[in-house]
Short mmCIF file of C-alpha atoms in Angstrom, two decimals:
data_model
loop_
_atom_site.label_atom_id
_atom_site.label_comp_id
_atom_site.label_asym_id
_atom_site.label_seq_id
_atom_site.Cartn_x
_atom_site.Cartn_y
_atom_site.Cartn_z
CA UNK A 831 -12.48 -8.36 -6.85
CA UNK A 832 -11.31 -9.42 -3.82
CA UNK A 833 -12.68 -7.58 -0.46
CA UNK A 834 -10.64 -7.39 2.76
CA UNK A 835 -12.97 -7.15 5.73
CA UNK A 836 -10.96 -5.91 8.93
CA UNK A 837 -11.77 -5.89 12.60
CA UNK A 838 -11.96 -3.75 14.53
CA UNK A 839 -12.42 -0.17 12.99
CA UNK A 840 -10.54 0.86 16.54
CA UNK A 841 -9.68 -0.26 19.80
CA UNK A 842 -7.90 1.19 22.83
CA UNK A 843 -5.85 -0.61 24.89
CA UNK A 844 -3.17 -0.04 27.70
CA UNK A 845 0.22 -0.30 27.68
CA UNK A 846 1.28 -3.96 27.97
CA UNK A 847 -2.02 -5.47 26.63
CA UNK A 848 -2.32 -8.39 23.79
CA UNK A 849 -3.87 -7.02 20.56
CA UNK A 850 -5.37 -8.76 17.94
CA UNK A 851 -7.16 -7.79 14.59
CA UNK A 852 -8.58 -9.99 12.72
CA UNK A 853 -8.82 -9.63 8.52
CA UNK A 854 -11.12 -11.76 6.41
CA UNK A 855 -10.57 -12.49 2.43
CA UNK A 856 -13.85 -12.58 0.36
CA UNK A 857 -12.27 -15.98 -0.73
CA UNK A 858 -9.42 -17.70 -0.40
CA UNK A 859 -5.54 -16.11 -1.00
CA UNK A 860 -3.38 -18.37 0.03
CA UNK A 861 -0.65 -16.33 2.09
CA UNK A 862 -0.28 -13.40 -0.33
CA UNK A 863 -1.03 -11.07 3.01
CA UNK A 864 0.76 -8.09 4.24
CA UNK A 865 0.13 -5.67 7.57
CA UNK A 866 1.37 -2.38 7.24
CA UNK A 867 1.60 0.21 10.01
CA UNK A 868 0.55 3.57 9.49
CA UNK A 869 1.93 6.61 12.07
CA UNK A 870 0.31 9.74 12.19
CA UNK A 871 1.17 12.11 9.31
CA UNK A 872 3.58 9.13 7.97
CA UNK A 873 3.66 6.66 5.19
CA UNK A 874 2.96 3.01 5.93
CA UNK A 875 5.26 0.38 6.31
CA UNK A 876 5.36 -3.24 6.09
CA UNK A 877 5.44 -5.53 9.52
CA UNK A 878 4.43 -9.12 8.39
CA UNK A 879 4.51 -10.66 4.92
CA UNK A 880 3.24 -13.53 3.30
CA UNK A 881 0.83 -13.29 6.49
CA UNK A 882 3.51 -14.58 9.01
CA UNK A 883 6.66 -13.60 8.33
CA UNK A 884 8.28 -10.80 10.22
CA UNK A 885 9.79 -8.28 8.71
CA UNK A 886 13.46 -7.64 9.20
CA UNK A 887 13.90 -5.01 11.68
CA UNK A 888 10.49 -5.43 13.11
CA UNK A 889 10.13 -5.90 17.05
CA UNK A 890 8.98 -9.50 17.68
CA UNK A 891 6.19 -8.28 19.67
CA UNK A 892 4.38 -8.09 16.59
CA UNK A 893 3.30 -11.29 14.35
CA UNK A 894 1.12 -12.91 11.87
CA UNK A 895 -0.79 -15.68 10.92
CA UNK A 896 -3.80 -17.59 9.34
CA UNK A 897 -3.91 -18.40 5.39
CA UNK A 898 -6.80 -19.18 3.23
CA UNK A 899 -9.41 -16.34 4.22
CA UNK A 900 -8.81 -16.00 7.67
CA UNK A 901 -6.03 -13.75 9.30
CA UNK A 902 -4.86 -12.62 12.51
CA UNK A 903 -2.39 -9.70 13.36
CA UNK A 904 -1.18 -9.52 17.11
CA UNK A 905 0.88 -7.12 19.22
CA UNK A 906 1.81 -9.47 22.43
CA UNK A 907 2.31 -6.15 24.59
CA UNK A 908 1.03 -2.78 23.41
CA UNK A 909 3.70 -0.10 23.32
CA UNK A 910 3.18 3.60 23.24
CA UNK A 911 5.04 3.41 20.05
CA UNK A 912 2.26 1.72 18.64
CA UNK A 913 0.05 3.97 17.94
CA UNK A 914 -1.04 3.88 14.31
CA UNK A 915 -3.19 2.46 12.00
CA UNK A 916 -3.09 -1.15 10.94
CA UNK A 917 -4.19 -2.82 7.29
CA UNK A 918 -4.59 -5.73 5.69
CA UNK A 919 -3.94 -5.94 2.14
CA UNK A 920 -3.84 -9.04 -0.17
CA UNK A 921 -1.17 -9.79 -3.31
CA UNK A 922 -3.54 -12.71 -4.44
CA UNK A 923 -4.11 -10.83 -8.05
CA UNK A 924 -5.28 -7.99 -9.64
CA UNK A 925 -6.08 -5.30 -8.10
CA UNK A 926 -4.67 -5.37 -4.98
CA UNK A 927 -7.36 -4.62 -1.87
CA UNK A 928 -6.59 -3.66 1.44
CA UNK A 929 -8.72 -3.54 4.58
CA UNK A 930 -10.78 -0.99 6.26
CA UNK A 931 -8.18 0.12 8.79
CA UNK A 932 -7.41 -0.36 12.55
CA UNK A 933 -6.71 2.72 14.42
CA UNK A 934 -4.99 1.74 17.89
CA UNK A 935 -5.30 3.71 20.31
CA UNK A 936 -3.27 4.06 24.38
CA UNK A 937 -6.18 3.69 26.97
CA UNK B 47 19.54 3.04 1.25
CA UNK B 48 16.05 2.07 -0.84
CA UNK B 49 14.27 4.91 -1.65
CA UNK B 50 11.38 6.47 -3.14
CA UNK B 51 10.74 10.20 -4.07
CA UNK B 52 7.17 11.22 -5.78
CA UNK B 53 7.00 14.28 -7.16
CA UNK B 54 3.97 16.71 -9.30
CA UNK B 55 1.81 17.05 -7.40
CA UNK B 56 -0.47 20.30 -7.18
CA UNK B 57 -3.24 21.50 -7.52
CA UNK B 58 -5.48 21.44 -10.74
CA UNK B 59 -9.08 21.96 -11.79
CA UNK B 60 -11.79 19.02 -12.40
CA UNK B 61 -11.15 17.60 -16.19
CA UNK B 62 -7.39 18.51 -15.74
CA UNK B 63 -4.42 15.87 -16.06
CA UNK B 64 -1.35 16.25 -14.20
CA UNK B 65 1.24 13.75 -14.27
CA UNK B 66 3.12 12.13 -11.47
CA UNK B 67 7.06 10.78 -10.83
CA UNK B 68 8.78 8.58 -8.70
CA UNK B 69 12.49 8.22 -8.58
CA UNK B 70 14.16 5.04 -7.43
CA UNK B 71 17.47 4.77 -5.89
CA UNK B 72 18.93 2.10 -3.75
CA UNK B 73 17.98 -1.01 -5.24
CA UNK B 74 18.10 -2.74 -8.97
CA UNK B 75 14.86 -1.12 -10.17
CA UNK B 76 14.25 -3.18 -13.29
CA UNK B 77 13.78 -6.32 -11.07
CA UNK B 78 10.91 -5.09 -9.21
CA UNK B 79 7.50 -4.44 -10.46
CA UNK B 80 6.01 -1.20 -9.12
CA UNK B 81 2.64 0.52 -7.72
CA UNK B 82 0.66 3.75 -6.94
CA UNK B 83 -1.25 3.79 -3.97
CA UNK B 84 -3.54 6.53 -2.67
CA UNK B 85 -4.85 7.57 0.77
CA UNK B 86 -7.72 10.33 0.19
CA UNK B 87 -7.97 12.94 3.22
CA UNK B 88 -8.93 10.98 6.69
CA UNK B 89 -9.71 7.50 4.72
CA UNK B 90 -7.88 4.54 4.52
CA UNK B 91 -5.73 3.12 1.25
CA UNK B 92 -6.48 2.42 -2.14
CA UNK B 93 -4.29 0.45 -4.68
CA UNK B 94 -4.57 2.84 -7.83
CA UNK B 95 -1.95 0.87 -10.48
CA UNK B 96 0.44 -1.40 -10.92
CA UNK B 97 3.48 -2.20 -13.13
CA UNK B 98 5.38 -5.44 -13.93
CA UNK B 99 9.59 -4.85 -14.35
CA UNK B 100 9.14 -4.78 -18.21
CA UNK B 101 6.13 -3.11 -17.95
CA UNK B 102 4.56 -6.42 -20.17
CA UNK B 103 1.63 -6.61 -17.26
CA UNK B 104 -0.43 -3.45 -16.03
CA UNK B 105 -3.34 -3.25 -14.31
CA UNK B 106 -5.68 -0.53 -12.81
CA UNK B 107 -8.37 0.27 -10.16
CA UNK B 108 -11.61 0.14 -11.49
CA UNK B 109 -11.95 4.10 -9.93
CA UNK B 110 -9.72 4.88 -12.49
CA UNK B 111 -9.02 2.90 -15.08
CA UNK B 112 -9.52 4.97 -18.86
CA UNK B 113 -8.39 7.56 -17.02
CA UNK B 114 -4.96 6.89 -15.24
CA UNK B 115 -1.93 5.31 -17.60
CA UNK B 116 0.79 3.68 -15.23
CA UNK B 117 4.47 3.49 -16.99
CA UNK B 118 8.23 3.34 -16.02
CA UNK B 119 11.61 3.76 -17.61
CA UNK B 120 14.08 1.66 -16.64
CA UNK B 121 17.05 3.25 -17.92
CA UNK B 122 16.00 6.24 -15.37
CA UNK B 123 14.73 4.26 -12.55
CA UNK B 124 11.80 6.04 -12.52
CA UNK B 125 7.75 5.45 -12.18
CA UNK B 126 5.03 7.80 -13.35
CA UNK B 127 1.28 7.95 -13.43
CA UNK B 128 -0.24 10.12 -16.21
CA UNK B 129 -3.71 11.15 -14.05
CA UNK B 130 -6.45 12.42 -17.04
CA UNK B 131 -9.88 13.62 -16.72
CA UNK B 132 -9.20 13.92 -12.51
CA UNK B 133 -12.20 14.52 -9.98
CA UNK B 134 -12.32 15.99 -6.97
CA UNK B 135 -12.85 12.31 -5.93
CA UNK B 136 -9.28 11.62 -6.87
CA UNK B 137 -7.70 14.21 -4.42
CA UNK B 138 -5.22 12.36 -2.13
CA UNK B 139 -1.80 11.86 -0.98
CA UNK B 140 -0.10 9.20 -4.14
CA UNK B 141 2.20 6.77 -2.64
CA UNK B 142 5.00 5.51 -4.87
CA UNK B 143 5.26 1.93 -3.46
CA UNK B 144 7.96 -1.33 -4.79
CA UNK B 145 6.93 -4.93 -4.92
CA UNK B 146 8.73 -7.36 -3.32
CA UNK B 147 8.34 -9.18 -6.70
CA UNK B 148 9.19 -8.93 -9.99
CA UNK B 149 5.96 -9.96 -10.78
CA UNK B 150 3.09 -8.40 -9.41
CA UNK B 151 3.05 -10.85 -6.88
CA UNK B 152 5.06 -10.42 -3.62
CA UNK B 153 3.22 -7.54 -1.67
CA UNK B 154 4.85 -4.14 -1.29
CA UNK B 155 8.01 -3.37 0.71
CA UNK B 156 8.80 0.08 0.43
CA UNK B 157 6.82 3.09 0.26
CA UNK B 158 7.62 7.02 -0.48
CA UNK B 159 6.35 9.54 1.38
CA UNK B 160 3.64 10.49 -1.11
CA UNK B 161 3.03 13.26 -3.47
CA UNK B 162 -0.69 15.31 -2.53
CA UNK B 163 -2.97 15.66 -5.45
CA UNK B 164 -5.47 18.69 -5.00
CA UNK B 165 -8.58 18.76 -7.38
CA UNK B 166 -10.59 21.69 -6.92
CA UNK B 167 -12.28 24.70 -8.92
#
C-alpha cells in the first residue's frame, strides 16, 4: 500500500501569511492527488485535483502542485475562513490512502 | 444540485452487523464509481471501500475486508455497505463519497455529510 506522509501535523499562522504543507507518496503516483478541506464539525471537500488543478468555485488563494512523490499545498494569504484541516489523499490504486492531517490554526 | 444522503447508522453491540445507505441525486449515478470513507472520533480519514459504476471492480481496506461487503443499485441510485462482525474499532462517522471517475480512478468530488456508527456493549 501506498503511505501518504503529511507535514505539518499543525501550524498557526496569522491572517495574511503564505502556507504551505507539504505531502510525500511512499512511491511514485503520478498526479492522482487531491487536498480536501475539512471545517469543524463538517464533511470535507475537495480544493485541488490531479495535484494542481483548482477546483471550480475554489478561491485562487489556494493551489497545488508537485507530481511523482512530492507535493505541495499553499494558501498565498491565510484567511480566517481557513481554519480546518487539510489532507492529502492519492487515486494512484487500490486502496486509496490519505495523509495524516494538517490542522491550521489563526495565530 | 449533487447530493449525497447516508443513512443507518446507530448504535449496535461488538459482533453485530448493521447495514448502511447512500442515496444519490443530482448527477447520472451509473457513470461514477463510488466510496465509503470513515473518520473515527478526533482522527483523521480512512478509505473503507470502493465501487466501480457496474460494480465489476471492488476493493476494500485491509481493516475490514471479510467483514464489510460494498454494493450499489443503479436503478435506485443508491450505495450501501453491509458492516459484519463490527468492533468498537470501527465506530466512526461513514462518509458516502463519488469519484470523479467512472473508474476508480479520478479522486473523490463530493462527499455526504456522514452517517455515525456507534459500537459499544
Amino acid at each position: 500500500d501506498i503511505q501518504m506522509t503529511q507535514s505539518p501535523s499543525s501550524l498557526s499562522a496569522s491572517v495574511g501569511d503564505r502556507v504551505t504543507i507539504t505531502c510525500q507518496a511512499s512511491q511514485d503516483i503520478s498526479y492522482y492527488l487531491n487536498w480536501y478541506q475539512q471545517r469543524p464539525g463538517k464533511a470535507p471537500k475537495v480544493l485541488i485535483y490531479d495535484a494542481s488543478n483548482l477546483k471550480t468555485g475554489v478561491p485562487s488563494r489556494f493551489s497545488g502542485s508537485g507530481s511523482g512523490t512530492d507535493f505541495t499545498f499553499t494558501i498565498s494569504s491565510l484567511q480566517p475562513e481557513d481554519i480546518a484541516t487539510y489532507y492529502c489523499q492519492h487515486y494512484d490504486n487500490l486502496p486509496f490512502t490519505f495523509g495524516g492531517g494538517t490542522k491550521v490554526a489563526i495565530k | 444540485e449533487v447530493q449525497l444522503v447516508e443513512s443507518g447508522g446507530g448504535l449496535v453491540q461488538p459482533g453485530r452487523s448493521l447495514r448502511l445507505s447512500c442515496a444519490a441525486s443530482g448527477f447520472t449515478f451509473d457513470d461514477y464509481a463510488m466510496h465509503w470513507v470513515r473518520q473515527a472520533p478526533g482522527k483523521g480519514l480512512e478509505w473503507v471501500a470502493g465501487i466501480n459504476w457496474n460494480s465489476g471492480i471492488i476493493d476494500y481496506a485491509d481493516s475490514v475486508k471479510g467483514r464489510f461487503s460494498i454494493s450499489r443499485d443503479n436503478a435506485k441510485n443508491s450505495l450501501y455497505l453491509e458492516m459484519n462482525s463490527l468492533r468498537v474499532e470501527d465506530m466512526a462517522l461513514y462518509y458516502c463519497t463519488k469519484d470523479r471517475a467512472a473508474t476508480l480512478h479520478g479522486g473523490m468530488d463530493v462527499w455526504g455529510q456522514g452517517t455515525t456508527v456507534t459500537v459499544s456493549s
